[in-house]
Every structure is written in C-alpha cells, then in structure tokens.
Short mmCIF file of C-alpha atoms in Angstrom, two decimals:
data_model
loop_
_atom_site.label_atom_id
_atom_site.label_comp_id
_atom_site.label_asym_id
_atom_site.label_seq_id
_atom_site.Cartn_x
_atom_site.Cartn_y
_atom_site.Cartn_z
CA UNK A 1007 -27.72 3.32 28.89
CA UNK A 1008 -27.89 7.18 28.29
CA UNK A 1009 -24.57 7.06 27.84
CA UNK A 1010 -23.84 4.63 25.71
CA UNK A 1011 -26.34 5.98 23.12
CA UNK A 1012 -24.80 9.15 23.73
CA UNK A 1013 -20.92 7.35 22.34
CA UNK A 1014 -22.60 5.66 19.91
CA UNK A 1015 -23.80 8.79 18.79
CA UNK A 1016 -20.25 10.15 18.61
CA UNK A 1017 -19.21 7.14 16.88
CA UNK A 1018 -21.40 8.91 14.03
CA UNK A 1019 -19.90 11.98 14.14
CA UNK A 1020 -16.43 9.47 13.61
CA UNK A 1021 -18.16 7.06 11.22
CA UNK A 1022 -18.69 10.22 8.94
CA UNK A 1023 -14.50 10.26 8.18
CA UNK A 1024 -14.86 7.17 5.39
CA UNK A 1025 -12.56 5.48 3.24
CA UNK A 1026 -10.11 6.95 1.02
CA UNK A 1027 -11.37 8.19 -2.19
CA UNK A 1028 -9.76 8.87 -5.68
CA UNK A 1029 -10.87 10.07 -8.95
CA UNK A 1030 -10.76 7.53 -12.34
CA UNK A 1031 -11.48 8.31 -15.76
CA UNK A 1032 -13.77 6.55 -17.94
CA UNK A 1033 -11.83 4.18 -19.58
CA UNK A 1034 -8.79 4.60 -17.00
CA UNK A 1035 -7.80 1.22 -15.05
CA UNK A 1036 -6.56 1.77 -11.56
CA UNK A 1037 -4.61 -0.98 -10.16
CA UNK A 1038 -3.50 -1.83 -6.38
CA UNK A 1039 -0.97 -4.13 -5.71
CA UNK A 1040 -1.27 -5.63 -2.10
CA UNK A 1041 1.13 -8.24 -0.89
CA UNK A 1042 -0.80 -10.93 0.78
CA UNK A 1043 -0.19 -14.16 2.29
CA UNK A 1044 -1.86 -17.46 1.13
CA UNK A 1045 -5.13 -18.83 2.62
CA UNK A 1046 -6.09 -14.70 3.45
CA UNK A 1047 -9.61 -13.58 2.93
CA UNK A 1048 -9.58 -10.95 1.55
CA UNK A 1049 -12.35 -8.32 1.83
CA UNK A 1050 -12.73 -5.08 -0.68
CA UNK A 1051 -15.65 -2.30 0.13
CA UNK A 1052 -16.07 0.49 -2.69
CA UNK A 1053 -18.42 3.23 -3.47
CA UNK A 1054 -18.70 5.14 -6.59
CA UNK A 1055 -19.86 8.79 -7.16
CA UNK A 1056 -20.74 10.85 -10.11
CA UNK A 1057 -19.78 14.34 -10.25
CA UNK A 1058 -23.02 16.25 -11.59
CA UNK A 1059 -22.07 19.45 -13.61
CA UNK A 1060 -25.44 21.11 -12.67
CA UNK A 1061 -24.95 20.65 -9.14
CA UNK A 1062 -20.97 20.79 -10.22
CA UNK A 1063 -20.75 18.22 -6.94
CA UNK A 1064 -20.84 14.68 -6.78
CA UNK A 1065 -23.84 13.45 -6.16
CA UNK A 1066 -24.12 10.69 -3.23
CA UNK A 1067 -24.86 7.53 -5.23
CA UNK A 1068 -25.07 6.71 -8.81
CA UNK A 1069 -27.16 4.43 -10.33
CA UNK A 1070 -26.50 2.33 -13.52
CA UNK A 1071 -22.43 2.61 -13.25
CA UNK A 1072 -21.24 -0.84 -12.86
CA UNK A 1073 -17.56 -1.60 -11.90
CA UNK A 1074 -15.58 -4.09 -13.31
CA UNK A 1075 -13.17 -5.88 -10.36
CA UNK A 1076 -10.43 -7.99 -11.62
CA UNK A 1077 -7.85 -10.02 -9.42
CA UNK A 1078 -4.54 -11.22 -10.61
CA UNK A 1079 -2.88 -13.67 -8.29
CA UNK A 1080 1.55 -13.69 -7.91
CA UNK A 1081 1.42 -16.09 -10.74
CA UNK A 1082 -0.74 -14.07 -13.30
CA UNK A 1083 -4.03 -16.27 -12.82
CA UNK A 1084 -7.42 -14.58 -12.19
CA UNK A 1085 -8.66 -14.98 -9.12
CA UNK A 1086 -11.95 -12.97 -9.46
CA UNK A 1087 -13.26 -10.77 -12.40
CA UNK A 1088 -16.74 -10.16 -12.06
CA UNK A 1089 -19.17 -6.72 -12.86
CA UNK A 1090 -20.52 -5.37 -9.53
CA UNK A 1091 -23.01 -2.43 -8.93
CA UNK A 1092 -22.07 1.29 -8.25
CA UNK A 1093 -21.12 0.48 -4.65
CA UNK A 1094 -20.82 -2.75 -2.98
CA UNK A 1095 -18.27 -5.53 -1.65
CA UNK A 1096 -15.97 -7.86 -3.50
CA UNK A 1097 -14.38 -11.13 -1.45
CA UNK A 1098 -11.51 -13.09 -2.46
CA UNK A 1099 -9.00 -15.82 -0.94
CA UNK A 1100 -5.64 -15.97 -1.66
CA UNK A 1101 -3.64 -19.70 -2.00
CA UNK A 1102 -0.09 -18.42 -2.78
CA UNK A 1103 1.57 -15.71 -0.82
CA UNK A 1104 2.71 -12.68 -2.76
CA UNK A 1105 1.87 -9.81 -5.09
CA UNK A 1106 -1.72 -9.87 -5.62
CA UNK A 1107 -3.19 -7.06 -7.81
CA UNK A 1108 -6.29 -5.61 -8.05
CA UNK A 1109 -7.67 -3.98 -10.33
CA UNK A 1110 -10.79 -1.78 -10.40
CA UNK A 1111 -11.99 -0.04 -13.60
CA UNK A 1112 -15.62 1.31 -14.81
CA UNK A 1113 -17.64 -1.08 -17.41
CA UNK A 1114 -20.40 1.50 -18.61
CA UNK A 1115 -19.12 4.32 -21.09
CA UNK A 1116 -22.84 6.16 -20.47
CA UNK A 1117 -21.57 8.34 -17.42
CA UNK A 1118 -18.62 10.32 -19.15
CA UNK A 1119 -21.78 12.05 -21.89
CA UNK A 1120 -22.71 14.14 -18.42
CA UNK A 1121 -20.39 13.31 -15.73
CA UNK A 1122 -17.64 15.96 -16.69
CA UNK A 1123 -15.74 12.68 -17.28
CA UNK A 1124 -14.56 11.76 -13.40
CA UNK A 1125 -16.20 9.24 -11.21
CA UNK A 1126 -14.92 9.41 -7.60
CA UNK A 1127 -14.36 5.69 -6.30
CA UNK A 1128 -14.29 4.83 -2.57
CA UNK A 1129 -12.29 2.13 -1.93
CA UNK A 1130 -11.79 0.23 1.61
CA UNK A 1131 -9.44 -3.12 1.00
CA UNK A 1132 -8.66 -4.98 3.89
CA UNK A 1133 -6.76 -8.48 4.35
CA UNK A 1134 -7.10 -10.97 6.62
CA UNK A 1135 -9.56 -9.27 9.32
CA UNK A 1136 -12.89 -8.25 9.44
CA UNK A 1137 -14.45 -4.86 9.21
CA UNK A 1138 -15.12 -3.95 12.67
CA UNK A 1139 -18.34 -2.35 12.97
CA UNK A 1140 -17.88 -1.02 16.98
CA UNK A 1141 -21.94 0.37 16.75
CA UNK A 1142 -23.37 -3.22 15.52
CA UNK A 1143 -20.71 -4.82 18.29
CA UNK A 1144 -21.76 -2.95 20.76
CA UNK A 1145 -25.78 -3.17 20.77
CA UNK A 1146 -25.21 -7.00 20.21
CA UNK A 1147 -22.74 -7.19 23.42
CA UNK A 1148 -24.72 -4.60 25.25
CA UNK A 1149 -21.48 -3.26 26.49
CA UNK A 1150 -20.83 -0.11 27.94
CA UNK A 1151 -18.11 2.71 26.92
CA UNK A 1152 -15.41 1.72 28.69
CA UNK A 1153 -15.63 -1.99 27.42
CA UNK A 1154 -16.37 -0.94 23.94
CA UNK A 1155 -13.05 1.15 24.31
CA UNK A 1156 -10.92 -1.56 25.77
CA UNK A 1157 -12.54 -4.38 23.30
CA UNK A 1158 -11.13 -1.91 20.27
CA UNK A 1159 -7.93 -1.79 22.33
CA UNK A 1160 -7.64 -5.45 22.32
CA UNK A 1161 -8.49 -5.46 18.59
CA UNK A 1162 -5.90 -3.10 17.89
CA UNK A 1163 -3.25 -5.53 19.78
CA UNK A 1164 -4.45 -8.31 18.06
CA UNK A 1165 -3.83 -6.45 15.17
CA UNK A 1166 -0.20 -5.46 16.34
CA UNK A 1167 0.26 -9.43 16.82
CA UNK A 1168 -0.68 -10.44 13.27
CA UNK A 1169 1.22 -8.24 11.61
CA UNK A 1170 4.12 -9.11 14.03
CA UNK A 1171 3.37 -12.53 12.34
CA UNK A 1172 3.21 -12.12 8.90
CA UNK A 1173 6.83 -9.66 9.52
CA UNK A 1174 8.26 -13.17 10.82
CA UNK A 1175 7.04 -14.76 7.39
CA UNK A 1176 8.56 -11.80 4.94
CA UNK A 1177 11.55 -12.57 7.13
CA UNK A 1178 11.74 -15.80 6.59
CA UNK A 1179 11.23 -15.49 2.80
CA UNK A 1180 13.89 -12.57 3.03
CA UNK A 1181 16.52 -15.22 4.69
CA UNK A 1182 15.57 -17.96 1.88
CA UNK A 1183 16.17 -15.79 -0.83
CA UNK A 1184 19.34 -14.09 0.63
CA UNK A 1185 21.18 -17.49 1.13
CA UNK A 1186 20.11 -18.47 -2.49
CA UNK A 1187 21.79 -15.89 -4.23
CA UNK A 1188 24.57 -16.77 -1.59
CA UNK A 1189 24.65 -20.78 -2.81
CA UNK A 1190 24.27 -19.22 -6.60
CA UNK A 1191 26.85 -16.92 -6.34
CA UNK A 1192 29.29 -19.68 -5.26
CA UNK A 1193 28.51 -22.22 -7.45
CA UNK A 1194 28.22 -19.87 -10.14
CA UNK A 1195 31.70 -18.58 -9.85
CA UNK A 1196 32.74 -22.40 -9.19
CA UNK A 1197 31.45 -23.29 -12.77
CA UNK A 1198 33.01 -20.66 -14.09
CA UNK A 1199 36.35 -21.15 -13.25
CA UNK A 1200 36.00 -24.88 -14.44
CA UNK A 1201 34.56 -23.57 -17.49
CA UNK A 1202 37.54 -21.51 -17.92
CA UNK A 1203 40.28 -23.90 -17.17
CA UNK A 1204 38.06 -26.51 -19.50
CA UNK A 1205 38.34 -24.23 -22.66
CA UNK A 1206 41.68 -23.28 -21.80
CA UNK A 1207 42.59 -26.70 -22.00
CA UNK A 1208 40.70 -27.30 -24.77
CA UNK A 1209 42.42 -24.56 -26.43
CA UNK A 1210 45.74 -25.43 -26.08
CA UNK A 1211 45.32 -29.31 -27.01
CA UNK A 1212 43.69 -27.96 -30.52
CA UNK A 1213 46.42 -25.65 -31.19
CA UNK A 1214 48.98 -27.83 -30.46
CA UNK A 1215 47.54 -30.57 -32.98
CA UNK A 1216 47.35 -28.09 -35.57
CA UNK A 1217 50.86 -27.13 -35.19
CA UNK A 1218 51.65 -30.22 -35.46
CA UNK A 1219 49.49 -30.56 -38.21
CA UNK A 1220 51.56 -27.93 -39.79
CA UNK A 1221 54.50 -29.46 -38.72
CA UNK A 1222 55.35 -26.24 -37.03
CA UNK A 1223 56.24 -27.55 -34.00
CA UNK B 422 -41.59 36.38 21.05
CA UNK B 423 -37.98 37.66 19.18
CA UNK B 424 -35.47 35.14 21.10
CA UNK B 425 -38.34 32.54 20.05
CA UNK B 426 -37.89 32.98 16.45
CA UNK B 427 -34.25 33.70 16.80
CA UNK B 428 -33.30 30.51 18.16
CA UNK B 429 -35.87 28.47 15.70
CA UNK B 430 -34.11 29.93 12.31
CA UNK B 431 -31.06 29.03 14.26
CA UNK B 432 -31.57 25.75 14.47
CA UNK B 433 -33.58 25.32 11.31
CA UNK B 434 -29.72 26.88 10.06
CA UNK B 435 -27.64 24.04 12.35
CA UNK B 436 -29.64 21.63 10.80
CA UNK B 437 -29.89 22.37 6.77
CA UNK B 438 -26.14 23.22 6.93
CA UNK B 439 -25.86 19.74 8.39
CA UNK B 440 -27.61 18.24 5.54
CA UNK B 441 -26.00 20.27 2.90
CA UNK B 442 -22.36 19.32 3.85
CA UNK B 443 -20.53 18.03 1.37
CA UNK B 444 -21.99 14.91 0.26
CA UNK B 445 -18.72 13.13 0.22
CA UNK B 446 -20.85 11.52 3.88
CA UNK B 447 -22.05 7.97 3.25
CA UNK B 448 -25.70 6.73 4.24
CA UNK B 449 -26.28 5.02 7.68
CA UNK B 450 -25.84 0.88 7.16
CA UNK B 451 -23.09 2.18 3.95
CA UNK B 452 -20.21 -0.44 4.24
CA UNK B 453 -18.22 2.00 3.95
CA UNK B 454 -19.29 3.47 7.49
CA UNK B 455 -17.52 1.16 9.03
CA UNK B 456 -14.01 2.26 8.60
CA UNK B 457 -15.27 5.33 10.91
CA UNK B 458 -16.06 3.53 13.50
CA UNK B 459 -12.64 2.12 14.02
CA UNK B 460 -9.66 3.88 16.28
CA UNK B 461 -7.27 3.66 12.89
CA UNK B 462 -7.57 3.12 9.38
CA UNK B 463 -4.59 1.69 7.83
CA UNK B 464 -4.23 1.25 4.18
CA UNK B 465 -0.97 -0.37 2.26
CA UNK B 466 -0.63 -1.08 -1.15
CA UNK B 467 1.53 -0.64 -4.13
CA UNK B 468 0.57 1.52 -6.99
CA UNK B 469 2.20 2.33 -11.07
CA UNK B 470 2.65 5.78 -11.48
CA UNK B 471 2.89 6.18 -14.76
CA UNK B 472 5.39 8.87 -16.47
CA UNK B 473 4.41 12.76 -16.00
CA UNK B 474 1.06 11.23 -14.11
CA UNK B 475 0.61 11.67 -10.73
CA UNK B 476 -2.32 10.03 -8.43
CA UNK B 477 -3.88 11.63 -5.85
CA UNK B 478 -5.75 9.76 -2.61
CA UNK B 479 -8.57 12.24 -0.66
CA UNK B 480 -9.53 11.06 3.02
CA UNK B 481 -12.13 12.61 5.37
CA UNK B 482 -10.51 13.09 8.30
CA UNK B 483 -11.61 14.41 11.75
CA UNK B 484 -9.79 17.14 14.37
CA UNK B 485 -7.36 15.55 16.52
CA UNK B 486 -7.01 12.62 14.39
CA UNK B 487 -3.16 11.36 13.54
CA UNK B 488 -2.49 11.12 9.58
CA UNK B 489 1.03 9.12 8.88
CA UNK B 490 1.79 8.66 5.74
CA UNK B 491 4.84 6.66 4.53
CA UNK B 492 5.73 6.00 0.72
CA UNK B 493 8.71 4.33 -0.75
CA UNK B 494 9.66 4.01 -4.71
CA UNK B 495 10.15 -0.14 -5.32
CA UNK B 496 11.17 0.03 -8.72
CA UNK B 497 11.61 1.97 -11.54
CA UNK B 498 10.41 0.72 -14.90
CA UNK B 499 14.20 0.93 -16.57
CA UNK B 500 16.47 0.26 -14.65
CA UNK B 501 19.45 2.68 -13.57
CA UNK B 502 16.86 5.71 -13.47
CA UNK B 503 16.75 7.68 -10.61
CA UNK B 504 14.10 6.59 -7.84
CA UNK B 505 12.68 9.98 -7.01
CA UNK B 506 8.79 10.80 -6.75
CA UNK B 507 7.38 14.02 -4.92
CA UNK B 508 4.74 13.55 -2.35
CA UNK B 509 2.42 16.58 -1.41
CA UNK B 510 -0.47 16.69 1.37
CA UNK B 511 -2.88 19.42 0.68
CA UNK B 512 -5.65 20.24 3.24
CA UNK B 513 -9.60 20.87 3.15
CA UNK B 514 -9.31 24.38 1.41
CA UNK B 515 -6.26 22.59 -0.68
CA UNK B 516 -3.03 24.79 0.70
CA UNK B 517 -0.44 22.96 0.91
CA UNK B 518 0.62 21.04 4.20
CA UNK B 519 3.57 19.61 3.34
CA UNK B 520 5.86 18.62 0.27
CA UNK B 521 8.75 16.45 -0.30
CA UNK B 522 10.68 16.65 -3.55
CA UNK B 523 12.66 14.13 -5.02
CA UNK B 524 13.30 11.63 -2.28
CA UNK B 525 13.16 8.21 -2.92
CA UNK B 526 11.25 6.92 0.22
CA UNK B 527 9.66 9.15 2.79
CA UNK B 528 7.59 9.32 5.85
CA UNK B 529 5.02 12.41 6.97
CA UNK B 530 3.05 12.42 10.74
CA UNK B 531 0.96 15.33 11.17
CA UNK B 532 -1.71 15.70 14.09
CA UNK B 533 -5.17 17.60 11.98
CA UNK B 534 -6.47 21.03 13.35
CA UNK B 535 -8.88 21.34 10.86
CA UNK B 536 -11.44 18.64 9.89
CA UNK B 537 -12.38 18.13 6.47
CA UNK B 538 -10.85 16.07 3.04
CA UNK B 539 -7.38 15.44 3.28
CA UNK B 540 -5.18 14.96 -0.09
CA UNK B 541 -2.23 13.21 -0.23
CA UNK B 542 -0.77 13.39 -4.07
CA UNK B 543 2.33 11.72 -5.57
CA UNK B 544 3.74 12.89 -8.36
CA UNK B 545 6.19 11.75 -10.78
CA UNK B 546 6.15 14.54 -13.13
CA UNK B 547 10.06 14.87 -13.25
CA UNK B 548 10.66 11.60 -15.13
CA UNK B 549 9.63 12.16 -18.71
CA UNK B 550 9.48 7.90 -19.91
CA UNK B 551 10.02 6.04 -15.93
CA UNK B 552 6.68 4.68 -14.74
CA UNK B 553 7.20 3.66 -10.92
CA UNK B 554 5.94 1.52 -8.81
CA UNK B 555 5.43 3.05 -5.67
CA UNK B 556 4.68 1.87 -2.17
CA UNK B 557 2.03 3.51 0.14
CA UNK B 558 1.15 3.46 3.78
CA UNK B 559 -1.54 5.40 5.14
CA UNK B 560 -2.71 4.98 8.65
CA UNK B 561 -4.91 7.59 10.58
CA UNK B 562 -5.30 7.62 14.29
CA UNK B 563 -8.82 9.11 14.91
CA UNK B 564 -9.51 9.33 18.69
CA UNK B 565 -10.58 12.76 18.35
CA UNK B 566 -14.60 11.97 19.08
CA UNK B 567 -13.46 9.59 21.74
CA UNK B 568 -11.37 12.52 23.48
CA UNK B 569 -14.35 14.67 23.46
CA UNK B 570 -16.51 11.49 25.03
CA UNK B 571 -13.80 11.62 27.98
CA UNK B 572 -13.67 15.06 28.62
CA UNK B 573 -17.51 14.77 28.43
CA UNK B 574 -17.82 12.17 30.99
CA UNK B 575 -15.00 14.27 33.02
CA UNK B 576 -17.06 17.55 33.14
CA UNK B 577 -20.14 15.12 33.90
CA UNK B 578 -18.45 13.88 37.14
CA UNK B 579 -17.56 17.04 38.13
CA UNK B 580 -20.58 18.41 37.37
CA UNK B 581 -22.33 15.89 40.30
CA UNK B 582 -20.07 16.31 42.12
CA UNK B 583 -20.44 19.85 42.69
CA UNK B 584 -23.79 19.35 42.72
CA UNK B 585 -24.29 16.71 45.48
CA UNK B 586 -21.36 17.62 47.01
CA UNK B 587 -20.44 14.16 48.16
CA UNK B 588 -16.83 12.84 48.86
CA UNK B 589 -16.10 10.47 45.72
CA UNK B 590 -16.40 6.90 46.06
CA UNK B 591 -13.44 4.75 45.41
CA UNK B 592 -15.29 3.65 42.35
CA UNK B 593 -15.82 7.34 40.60
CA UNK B 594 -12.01 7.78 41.24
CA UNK B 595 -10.87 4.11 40.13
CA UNK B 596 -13.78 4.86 36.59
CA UNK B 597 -11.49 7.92 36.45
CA UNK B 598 -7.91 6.13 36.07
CA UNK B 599 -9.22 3.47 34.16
CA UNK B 600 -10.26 6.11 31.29
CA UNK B 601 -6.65 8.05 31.59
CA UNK B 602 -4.94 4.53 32.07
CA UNK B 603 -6.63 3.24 28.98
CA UNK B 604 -5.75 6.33 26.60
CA UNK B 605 -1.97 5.81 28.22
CA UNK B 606 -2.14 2.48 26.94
CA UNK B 607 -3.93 3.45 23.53
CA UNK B 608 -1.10 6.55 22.82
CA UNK B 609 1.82 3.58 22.93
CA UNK B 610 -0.37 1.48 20.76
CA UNK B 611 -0.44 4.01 18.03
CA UNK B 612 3.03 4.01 18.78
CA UNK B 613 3.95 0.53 18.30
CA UNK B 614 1.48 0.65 15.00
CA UNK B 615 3.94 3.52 13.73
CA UNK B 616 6.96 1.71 14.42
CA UNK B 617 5.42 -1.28 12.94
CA UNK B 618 4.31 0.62 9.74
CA UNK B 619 7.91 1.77 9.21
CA UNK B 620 9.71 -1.66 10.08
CA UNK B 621 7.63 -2.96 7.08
CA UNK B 622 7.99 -0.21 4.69
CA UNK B 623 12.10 -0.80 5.25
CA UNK B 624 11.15 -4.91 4.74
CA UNK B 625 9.51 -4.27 1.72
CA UNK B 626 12.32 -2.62 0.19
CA UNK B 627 14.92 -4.92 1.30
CA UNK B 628 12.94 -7.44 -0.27
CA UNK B 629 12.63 -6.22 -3.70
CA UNK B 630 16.36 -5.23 -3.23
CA UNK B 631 17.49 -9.33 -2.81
CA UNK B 632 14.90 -10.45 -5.30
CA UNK B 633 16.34 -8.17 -7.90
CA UNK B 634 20.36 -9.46 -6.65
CA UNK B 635 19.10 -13.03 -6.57
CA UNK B 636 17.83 -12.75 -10.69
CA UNK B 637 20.62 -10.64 -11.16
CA UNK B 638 23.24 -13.09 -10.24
CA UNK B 639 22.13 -15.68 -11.89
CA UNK B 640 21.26 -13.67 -15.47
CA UNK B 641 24.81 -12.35 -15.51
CA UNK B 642 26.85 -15.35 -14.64
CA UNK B 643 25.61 -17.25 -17.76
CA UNK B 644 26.11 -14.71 -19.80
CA UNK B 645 29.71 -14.87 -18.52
CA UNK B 646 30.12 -18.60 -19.11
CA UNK B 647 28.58 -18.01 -22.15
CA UNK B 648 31.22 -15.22 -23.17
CA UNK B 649 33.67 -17.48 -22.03
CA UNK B 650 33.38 -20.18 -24.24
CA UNK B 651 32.78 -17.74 -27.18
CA UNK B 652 35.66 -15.53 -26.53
CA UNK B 653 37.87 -19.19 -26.19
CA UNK B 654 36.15 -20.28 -29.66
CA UNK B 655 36.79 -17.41 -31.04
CA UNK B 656 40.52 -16.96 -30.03
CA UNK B 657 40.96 -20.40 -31.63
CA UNK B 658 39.87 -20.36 -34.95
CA UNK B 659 41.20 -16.36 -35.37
CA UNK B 660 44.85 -18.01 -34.74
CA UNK B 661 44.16 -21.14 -36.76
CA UNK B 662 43.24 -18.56 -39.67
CA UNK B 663 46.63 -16.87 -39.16
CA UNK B 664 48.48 -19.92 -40.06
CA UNK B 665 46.22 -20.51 -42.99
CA UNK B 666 48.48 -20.47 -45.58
CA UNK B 667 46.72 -20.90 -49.22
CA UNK B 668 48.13 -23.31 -51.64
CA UNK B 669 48.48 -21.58 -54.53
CA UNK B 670 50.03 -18.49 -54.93
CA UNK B 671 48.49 -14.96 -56.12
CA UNK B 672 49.39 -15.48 -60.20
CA UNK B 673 47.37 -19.35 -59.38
CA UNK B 674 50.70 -21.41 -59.70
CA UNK B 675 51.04 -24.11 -56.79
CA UNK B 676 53.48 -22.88 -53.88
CA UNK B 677 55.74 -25.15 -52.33
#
C-alpha cells in the first residue's frame, strides 16, 4: 500500500508534463483539422493563460477570458459553436467520416489592454477514447504497480488495435477512390473519342452540303 | 545547532523553488493532468500555415521521455508551388535541437536529457503568397518516472536482501522478470506506435494525392470534350467563310 502511494506519487511528478501549449493573439483564429471517422466522440480539454507584464509570466489561470469553440463538419455544417470559460472541456460526435475542423479563438477583447497581447492556450484533443486518468483508475481498482503498469500496457495495445482499424478504413476509402478515377479515366477517354469521331462526322457531312450548295463539288 | 538550521533553510529552499517553478504546472483535479498520467501522448492534426507565418507548439516534457515528431506538407494553397516548410525543435533554454530546411515531409525522434518546455516550430517563411496546410504528428513516450519507480523497487530488493540476508524466494525473482519482461514488452510497443505513426503519415498523403488525381481527371477531360467540339465548330464555319463569296462586287455592281 506504501508503495503504491509512493507510484502514484511519481505519477505526479509525470502528470506535471501537460498538454501542448501555443500562443494566439487576440483576435487570431487557430484552426485544427483532425480527420475523424463517423459516430467518434470526440473529446477536447483546453486551458488558457494570461501572460502578466508585471510578473512578465503567465499567470496560472485567468478569469473572465471566454473561448469561443467552433466545429465544422467534412461538409461545412457546424457541429458545435458555443462560448466556454477560460479552461474547460468541449464534446462533440462526428456522423460523417472526414475532415473535421476545429476551431478555437478568444471572444473577450478586455485581455489584450494588459496582457502584452498573447494568451497561451492548452489544448488536449482526443478522438474516439477516453482520457485515461491512471491515479483515479487506480484508487478505484485498488490495484497495485505492476497491474497499473500492465493495465496501461493493455490500453496502449488496444490503442495499437484501433488505429490498426481505422488504417483498414482510410484503406478502403483509398481503394474506392483509386478505382474511380480508374472507371473515369476510361470512360472519359471513351467519350471522347466518340465525341471526336461524332464532330468529325458532323463536319464533313456540313461541308460537303455546302459544297454542294456551291455547286463546287 | 548549525547543521539544524542548515538543513531547515535547505528545505524551506527545496520547497519555495518547488512552488515558484514555472507556472506553466496545472492544479491537482486540472483536466489537463491527465495527459501526464499516461505512458504517451499522441497528438495529430492538420494545421494552415499561412504565408511568412510560422506556428510554434511548446510541450512539457520529462528526462528520459521519447519526443517523435513527424510533419508532412498536404497541400499548397496554388498549386504547382513548391511543398517545402522548415521544422525546428528548440529546447528548455531555447538552443536549437534540431532543424530541417526545406523538405517537404519529415520525421525527428530524439530521447530528452534535459526536462523542461519543449518547442517544436514550423515555419514557412520562404514562400512569400503559399499558405500550407501542413500535417503534424507528435507523440511522446514518457516512461522516465516509471524507470525511476523500477530502479527504486530494484535497489529496495536489494536493499532486504542484504539486510536479511535470506536466499530469494521464487516469487522476489519471478516480481523481478515480470518488471524487466513488461518494459521488454512496453519498448516494442512504442515501437509498433512509431511504425504506426509513420504508416499513417505516408496514408495521409497518398490520400490527398488520389483525391486531387480523381478531381483532376474528371475537370480536365470536359474541358477537352468541350475544346473538342469548339475547335470542330470553329474549323467549320472559318472554312465556310472562305468560300463566302459576296454578291456584289467592290464598285456595288452585281457579279456573276
């Protein structure tokens, strides 16, 4: 038992390296476009940060700086646009597979008069799995190190599996399209030619009545 | 009295220089925690760099962890322009790491020393009017606290060991092989995730690439038919207006 609160306190130490973070002006839009495949949940953690030019740091929340999530689905319908606080989660399922994009931009124009005109967003977007919390997992399980460690390893596979799925899919797609521009680029150069020999004929049956028209021939 | 007061400014030192690290460290419960407490962070997505711009992604990351980053230019926003972007990973104290110039895809594994904010930049400051759309892989392998657990536990074994002095059981020594077992198996995990990541980078692109031949095909061969028909129309009534012959003579008297 020692032990375990001993990893868990390690896990800590590990839970300090957090998501990726990037830097957005005040009225700049940043957009991510995630391929996705239909009837995916799709779950979006972010956490903003002012930088404070007294403290010329960024100060670990900020209050009253809303952001403004927007989600285009393939076809150019919104899926979600809504206003959220300075840090918190956004949820969306996709129904067609393909390029969804999100976008993420700042709604308040307040925080640029002292901010030094940066915000620092944290964004986390995952599709189609849950964000594994291995401290909450393990006091609910009550499970020691070595089955913590082999339940993430087993996660990880599983992991390894769906993608191994959804790379069967793109393939799939990949073969569809591939054999339509095959069928298109035969037919295509079938109608052509018939278009060819059409207006050739065509052509030469109107020239020849106008020569004889003319009586030239 | 000395050694006393010594060791309590020391740790009164450990612990403000704990609190006054960078406060780029989210509160206990933060959603965003919970990326840590996974054995790899992956993210994948497709972002417009605009002309001139470039965007820049920071990541904590921790010693011993894995960073692999892969990128690959989709498309360019007029066509025929080169694909080229420059990547460039700069580390905590913001040297640079590493820096590839004008490639059009591009793939970077690097195992951190030094733990601290990792940035990885792209830059497309050599096209003066192309925006492009650029696709991004970044997955970090971060088994460095769980190394230190194991070599914890090892030197804890030991440590009885030598101090009861007893023959191991056959369970301390099977405990033992299960932990080196299980970090055999986790290594070719990350391995397979690698391969993985770069099999669907190489998808991606080949997918955009038949998209683009699939529209492409069928713009083009209309415009042929329709050039076709014109050129045929054209040819026609340019050799009908060769034999057009007017009636009536320059001075306006009727011509036989």
């Amino acid at each position: 038992m020692n032990r375990l609160i001993h990893y868990l306190c390690l896990l800590c130490f590990l839970s300090f390296s957090q998501a990726l973070y990037f830097h957005i002006g005040e009225t700049e839009r940043k957009c991510f476009i995630e391929e996705i495949p239909d009837e995916t949940m799709v779950i979006g953690n972010y956490k903003t940060q002012l930088f404070d030019k007294n403290v010329n740091d960024y100060l670990p929340s900020s209050p009253g700086v809303g952001m403004h999530v927007e989600v285009k689905d393939p076809d150019g319908k919104l899926l979600l646009s809504k206003v959220y606080s300075s840090e918190g989660r956004f949820t969306f399922t996709s129904h067609t597979p393909g390029e969804h994009v999100i976008c993420l931009y700042s709604n308040s124009t307040k925080w640029s008069m002292f901010a030094g005109g940066k915000l620092r967003v944290h964004l986390d977007i995952q599709v189609g799995e849950h964000a594994n919390d291995y401290q909450t997992i393990a006091e609910k399980d009550k499970l020691t190190e070595l089955q913590l460690r082999v339940r993430q390893l087993l996660d990880q596979v599983e992991q390894i599996t769906k993608e191994q799925n959804y790379q069967r899919y793109r393939e799939e797609r990949f073969r569809q399209t591939s054999e339509s521009t095959n069928q298109r680029v035969l037919w295509w150069s079938i109608a052509q030619t018939l278009i060819l020999t059409l207006t050739g004929f065509w052509q030469m049956r109107h020239l020849k009545g106008f020569f004889e028209a003319k009586k030239l021939v | 009295m000395g050694s006393v007061v010594q060791t309590y400014i020391f740790l009164v030192a450990t612990v403000v220089s704990a609190l006054a690290q960078p406060d780029t460290q989210p509160a206990q419960g933060d959603p965003l925690m919970k990326t840590g407490s996974r054995p790899y962070v992956s993210y994948d997505f497709t972002i417009q760099i605009r002309a001139r711009a470039e965007e820049c992604f920071h990541q904590y990351t921790s010693v011993g962890s894995i960073i692999n980053v892969e990128y690959e230019v989709l498309s360019a926003s007029s066509r025929g322009r080169s694909y080229d972007i420059d990547f460039i990973l700069r580390g905590p104290t913001g040297q640079m790491m590493k820096r590839i110039s004008g490639e059009e895809d591009g793939s970077y594994k690097v195992t951190i020393t030094r733990e601290g904010v990792y940035t990885m930049c792209f830059d497309n400051g050599a096209s003066k009017f192309t925006a492009k759309n650029v696709y991004i892989e970044i997955t970090i392998i971060q088994r460095g606290e769980w190394r230190k657990y194991i070599e914890m536990q090892r030197g804890e074994v030991e440590a009885e060991e030598d101090a009861e002095e007893e023959v191991e059981t056959a369970l301390d020594t099977v405990a033992d092989s299960m932990v080196d077992k299980i970090e055999t198996i986790a290594d070719l995990i990350d391995d397979m995730i690698f391969k993985q990541v770069s099999t669907r980078r190489i998808a991606i692109k080949d997918w955009y690439l038949v998209i683009q031949n699939n529209s492409y095909v069928q713009q083009w061969s209309i415009i042929q038919c329709i050039v076709i028909v014109a050129a045929s129309v054209f040819q026609t009534f340019f050799v009908r207006r060769l034999f057009n012959i007017k009636t009536v003579t320059p001075t306006q008297k009727p011509r036989a």
